[in-house]
Coordinates of N, CA and C in Angstrom, one line a residue:
X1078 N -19.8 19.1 -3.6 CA -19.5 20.1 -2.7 C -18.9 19.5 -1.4
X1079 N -19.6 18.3 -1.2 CA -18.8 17.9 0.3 C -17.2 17.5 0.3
X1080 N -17.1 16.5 -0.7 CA -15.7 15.9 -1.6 C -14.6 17.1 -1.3
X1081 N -15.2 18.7 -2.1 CA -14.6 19.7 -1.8 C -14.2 20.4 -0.8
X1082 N -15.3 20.5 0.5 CA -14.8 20.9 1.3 C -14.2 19.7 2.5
X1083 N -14.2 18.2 2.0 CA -13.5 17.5 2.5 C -12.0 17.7 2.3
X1084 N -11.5 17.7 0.9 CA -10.3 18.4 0.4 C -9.8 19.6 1.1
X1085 N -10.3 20.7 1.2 CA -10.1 21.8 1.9 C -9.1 21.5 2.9
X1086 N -10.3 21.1 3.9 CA -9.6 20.2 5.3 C -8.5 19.7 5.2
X1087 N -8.7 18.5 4.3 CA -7.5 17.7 4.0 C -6.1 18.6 3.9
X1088 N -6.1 19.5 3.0 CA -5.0 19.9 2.5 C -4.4 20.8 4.2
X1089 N -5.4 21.4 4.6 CA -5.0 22.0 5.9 C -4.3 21.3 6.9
X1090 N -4.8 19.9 6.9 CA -4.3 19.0 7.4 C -5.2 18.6 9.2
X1091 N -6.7 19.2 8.5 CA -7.2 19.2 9.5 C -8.8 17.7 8.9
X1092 N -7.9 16.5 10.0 CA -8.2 15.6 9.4 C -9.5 15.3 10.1
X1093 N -9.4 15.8 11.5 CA -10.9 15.4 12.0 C -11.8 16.0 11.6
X1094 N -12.0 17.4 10.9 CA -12.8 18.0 10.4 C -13.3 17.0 9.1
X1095 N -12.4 16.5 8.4 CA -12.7 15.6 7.2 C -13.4 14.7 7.2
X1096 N -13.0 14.2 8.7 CA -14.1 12.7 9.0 C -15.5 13.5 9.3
X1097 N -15.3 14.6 10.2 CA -16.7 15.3 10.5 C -17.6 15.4 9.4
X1098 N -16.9 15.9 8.6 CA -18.1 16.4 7.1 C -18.1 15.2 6.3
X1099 N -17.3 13.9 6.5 CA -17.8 12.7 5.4 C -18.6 12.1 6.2
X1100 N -18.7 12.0 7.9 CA -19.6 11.5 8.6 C -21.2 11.8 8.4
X1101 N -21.3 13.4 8.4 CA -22.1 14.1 8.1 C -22.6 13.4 6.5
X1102 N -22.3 13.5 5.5 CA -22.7 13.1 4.1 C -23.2 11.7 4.1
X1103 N -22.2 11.3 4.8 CA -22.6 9.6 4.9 C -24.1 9.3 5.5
X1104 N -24.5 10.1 6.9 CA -25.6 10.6 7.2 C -26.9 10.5 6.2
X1105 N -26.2 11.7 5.4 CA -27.9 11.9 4.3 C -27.5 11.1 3.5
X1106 N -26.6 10.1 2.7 CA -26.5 9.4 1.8 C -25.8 8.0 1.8
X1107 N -26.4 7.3 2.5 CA -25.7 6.2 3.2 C -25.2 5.1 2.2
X1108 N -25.7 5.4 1.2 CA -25.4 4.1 0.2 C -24.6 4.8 -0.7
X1109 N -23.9 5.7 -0.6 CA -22.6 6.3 -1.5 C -21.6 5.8 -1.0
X1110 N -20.8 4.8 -1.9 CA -19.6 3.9 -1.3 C -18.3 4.9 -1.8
X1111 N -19.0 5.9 -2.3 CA -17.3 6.8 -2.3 C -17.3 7.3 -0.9
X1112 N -18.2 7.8 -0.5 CA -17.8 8.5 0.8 C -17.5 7.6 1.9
X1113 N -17.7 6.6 1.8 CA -17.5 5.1 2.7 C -15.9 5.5 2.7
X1114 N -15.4 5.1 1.5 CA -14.3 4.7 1.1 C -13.4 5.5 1.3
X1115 N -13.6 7.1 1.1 CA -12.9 8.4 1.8 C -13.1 8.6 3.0
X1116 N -14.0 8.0 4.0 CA -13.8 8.2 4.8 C -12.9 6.9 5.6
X1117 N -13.0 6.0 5.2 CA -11.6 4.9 5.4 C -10.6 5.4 5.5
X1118 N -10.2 5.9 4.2 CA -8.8 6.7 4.3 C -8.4 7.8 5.1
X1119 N -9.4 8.5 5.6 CA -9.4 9.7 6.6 C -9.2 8.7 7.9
X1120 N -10.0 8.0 8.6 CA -9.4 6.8 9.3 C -8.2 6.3 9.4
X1121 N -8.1 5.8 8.7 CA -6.6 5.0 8.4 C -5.5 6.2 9.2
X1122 N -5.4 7.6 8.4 CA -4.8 8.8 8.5 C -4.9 9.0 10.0
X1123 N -6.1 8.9 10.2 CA -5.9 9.1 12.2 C -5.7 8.5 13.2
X1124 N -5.2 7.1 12.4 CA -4.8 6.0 13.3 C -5.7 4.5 13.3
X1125 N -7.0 5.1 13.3 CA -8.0 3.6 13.4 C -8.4 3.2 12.4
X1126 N -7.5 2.1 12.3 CA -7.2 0.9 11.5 C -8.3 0.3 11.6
X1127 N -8.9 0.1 13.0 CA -10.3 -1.0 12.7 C -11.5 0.0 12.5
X1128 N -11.6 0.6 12.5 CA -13.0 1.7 11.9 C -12.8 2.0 10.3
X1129 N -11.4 2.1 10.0 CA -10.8 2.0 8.6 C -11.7 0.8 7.8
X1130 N -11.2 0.1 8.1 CA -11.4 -1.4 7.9 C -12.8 -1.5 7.5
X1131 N -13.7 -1.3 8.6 CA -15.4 -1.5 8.8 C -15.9 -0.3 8.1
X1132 N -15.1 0.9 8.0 CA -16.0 1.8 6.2 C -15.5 0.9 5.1
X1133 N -14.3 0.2 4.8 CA -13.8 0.0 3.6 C -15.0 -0.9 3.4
X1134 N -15.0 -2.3 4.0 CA -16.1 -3.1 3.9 C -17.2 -2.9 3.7
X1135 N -17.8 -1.7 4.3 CA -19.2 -1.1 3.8 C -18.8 -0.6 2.4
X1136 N -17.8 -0.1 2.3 CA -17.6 1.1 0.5 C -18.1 -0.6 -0.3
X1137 N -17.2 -2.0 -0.1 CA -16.9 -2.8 -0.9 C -18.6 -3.3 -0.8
X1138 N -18.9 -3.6 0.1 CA -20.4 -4.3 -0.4 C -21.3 -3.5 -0.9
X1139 N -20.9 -2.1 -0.7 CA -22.2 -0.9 -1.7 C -22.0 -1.7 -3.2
X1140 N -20.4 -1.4 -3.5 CA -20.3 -1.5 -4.9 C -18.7 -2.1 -5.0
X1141 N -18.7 -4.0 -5.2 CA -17.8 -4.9 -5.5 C -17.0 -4.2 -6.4
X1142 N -17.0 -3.7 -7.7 CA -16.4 -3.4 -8.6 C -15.2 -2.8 -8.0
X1143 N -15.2 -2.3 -7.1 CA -13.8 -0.9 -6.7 C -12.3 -1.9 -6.5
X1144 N -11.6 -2.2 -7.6 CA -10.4 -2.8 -7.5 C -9.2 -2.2 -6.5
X1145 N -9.1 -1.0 -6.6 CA -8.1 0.0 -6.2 C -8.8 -0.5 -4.3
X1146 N -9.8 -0.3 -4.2 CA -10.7 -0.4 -2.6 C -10.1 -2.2 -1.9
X1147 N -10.2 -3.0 -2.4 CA -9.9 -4.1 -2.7 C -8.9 -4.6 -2.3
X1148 N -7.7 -3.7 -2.7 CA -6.1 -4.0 -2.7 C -5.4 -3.6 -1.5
X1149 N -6.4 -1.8 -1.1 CA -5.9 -1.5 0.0 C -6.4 -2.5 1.1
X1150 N -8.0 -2.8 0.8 CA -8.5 -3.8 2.1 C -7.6 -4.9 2.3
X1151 N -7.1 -5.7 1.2 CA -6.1 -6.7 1.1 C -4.6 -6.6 2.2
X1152 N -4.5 -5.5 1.8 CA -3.3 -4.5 2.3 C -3.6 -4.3 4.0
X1153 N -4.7 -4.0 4.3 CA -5.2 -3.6 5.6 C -5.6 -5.1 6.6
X1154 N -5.9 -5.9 6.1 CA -6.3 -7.1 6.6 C -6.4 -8.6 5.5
X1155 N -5.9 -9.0 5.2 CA -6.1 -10.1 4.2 C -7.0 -11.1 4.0
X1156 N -6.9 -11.4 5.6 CA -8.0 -12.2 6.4 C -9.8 -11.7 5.7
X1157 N -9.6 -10.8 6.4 CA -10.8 -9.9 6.4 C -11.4 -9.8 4.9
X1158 N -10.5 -9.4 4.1 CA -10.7 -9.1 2.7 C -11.2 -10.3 1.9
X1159 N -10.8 -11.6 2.2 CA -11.0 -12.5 1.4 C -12.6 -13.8 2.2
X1160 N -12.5 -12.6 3.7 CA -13.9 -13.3 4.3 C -15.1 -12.6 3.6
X1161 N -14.8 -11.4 3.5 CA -16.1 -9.9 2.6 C -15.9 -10.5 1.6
X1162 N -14.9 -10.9 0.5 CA -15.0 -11.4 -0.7 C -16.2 -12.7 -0.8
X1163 N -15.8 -13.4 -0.2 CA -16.8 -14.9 -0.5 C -17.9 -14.7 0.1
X1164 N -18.3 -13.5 1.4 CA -19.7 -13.2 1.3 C -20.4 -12.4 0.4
X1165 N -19.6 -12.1 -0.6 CA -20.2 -11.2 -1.4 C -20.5 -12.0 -2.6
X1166 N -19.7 -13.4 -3.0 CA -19.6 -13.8 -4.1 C -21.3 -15.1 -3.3
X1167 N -21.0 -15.5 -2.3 CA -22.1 -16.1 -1.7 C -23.7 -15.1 -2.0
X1168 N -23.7 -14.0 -2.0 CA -24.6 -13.2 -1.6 C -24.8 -13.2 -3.8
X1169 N -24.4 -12.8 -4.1 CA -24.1 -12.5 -5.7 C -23.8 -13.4 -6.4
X1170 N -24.0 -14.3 -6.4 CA -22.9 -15.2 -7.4 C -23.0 -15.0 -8.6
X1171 N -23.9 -14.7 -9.8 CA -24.1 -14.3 -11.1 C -23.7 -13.0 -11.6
X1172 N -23.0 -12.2 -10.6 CA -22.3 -10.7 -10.8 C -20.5 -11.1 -10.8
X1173 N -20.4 -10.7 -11.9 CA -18.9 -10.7 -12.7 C -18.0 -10.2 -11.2
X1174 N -18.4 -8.9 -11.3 CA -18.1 -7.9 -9.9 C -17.5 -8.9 -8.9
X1175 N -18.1 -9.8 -8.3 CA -18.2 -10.5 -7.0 C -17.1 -11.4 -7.1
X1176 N -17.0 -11.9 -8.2 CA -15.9 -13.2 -8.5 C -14.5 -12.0 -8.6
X1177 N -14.7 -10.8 -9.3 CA -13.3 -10.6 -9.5 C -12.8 -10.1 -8.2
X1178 N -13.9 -9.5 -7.5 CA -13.5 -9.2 -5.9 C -12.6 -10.3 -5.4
X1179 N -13.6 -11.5 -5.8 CA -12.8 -12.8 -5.0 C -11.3 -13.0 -5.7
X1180 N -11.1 -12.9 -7.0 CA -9.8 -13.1 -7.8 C -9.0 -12.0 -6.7
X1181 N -9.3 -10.9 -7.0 CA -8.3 -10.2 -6.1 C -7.8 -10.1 -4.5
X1182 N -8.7 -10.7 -4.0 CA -9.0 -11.0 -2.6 C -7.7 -12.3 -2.5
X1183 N -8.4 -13.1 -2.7 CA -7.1 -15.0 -2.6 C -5.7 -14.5 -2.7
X1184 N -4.9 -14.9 -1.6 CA -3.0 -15.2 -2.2 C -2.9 -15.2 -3.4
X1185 N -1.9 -14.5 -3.2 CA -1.1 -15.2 -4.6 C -1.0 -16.5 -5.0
X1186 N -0.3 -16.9 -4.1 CA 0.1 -18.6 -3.8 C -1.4 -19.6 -4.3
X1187 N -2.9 -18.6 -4.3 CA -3.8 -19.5 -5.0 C -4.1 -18.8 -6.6
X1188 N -3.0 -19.3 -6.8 CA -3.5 -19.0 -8.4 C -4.7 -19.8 -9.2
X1189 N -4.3 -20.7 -9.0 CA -5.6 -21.9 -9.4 C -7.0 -21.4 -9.1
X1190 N -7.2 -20.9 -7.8 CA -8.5 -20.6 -7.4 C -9.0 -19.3 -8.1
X1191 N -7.5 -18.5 -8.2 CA -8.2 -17.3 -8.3 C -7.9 -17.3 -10.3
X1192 N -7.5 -18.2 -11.0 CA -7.9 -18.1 -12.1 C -9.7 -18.7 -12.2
X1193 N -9.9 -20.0 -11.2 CA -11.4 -19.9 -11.5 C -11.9 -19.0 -11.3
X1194 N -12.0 -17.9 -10.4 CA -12.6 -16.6 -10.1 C -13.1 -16.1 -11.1
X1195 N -11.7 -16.0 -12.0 CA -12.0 -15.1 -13.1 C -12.8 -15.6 -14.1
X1196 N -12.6 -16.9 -14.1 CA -13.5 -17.8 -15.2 C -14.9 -17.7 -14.8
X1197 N -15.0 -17.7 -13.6 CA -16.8 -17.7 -12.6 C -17.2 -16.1 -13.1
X1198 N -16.5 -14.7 -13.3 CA -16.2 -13.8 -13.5 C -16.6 -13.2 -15.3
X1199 N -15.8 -13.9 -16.0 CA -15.9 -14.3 -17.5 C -17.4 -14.9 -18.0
X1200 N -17.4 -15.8 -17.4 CA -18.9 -16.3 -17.6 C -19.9 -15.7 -16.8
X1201 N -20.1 -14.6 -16.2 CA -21.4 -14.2 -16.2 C -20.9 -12.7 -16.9
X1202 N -19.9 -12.4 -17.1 CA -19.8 -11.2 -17.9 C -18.7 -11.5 -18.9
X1203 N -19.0 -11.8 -20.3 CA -17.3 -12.1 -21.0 C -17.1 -11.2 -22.0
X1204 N -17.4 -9.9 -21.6 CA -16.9 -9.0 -22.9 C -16.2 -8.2 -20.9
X1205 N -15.9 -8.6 -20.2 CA -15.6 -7.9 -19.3 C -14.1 -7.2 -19.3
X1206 N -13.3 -6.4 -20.1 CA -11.9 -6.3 -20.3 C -11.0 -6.4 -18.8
X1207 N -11.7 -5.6 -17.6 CA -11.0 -6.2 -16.6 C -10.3 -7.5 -16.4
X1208 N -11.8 -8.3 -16.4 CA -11.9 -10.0 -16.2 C -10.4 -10.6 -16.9
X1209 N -10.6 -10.1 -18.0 CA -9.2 -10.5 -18.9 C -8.0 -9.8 -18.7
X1210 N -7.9 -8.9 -18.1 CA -6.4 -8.0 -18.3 C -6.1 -8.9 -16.9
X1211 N -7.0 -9.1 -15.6 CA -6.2 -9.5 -14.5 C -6.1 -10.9 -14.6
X1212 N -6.4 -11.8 -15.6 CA -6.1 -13.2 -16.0 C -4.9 -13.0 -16.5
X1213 N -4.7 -12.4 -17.9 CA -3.3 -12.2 -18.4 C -2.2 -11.8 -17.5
X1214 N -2.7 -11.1 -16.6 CA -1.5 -10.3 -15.8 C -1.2 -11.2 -14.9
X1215 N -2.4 -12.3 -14.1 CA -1.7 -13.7 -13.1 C -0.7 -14.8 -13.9
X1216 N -1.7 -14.7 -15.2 CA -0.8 -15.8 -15.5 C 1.1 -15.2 -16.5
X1217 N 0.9 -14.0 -16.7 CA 2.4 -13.3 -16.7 C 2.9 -13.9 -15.5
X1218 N 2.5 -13.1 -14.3 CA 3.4 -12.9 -13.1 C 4.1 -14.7 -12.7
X1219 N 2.8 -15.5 -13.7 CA 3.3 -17.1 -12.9 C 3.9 -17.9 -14.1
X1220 N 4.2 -16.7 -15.5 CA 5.6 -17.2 -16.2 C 4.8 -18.4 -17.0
X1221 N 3.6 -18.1 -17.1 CA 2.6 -18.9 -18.7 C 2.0 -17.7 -19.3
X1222 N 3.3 -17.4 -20.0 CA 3.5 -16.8 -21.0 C 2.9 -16.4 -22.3
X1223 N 2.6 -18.2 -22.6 CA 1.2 -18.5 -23.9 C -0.1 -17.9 -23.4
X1224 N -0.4 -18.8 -22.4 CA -1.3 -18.1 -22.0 C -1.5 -17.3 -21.5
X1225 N -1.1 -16.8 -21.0 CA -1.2 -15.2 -20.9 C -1.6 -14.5 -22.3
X1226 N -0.5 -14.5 -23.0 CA -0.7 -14.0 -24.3 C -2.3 -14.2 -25.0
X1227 N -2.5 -15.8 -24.7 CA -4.0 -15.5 -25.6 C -4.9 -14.9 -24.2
X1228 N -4.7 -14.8 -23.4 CA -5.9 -14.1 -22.6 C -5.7 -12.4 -22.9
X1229 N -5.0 -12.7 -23.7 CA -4.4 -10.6 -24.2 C -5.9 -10.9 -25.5
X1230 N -6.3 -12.0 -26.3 CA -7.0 -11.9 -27.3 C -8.3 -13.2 -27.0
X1231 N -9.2 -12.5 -25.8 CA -10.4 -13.7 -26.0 C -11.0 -14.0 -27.0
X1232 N -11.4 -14.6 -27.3 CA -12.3 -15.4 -28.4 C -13.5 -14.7 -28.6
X1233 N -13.9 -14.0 -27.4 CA -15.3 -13.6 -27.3 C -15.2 -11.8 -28.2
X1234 N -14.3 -11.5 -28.3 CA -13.9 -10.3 -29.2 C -13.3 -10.3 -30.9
X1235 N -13.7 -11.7 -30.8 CA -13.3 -12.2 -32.3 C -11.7 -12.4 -33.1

């Protein structure tokens, strides 16, 4: 119901109202990282970048898993994103979730690192299809081809 009449709003284009009622939900349900995370983007929409920022962070430590959450934080601060990443993988370290945060968090330019990520990632979870699609897709983008290719077929799927 809230989602909906956040939408409402939205479409009106009445965006403070949106933050009002996700403020409010966030209220009685504080550990729902969707509403964190919509309300970031209601933020973002009205300008504050750094309140943006400090829900996404909260959406990302409810629940690491949010890739799409991730990219924008990346996008929003780089810095920032890859300091939450390693406290999260510090705080976690045997959660797949945490390492791939960190894969997606690191430069580009660290491929190296952020293939161990995924291997840190792999090994506490290896039937993880994520884990593998954003290995094959680093090592495409960096033109190892082969490998790439066999990370299209882990071992761990026979």
């Amino acid at each position: 119901m809230v989602r909906l009449l956040a939408a409402a709003h939205e479409r009106t284009g009445e965006l403070a109202k949106v933050q009002e009622v996700l403020e409010r939900a966030i209220a009685a349900s504080p550990l729902d990282a969707g509403l964190h995370g919509a309300l970031a983007e209601t933020l973002e929409r009205l300008g504050d970048r750094n309140g943006a920022i400090a829900r996404l962070e909260r959406s990302l430590r409810l629940e690491a898993q949010h890739g799409a959450r991730w990219l924008r934080l990346v996008g929003w601060s780089a810095d920032r994103a890859l300091k939450l990443a390693r406290e999260i993988v510090a705080q976690r370290p045997h959660d797949a979730n945490s390492w791939m945060a960190l894969a997606q968090a690191l430069p580009d330019s660290a491929l190296d690192d952020r293939l161990q990520a995924l291997a840190r990632a792999g090994e506490a979870s290896p039937r993880s299809i994520p884990v593998h699609d954003l290995r094959a897709e680093l090592l495409a983008r960096a033109g190892r081809t082969d490998e790439a290719l066999a990370a299209c077929r882990p071992a761990v799927f026979g």
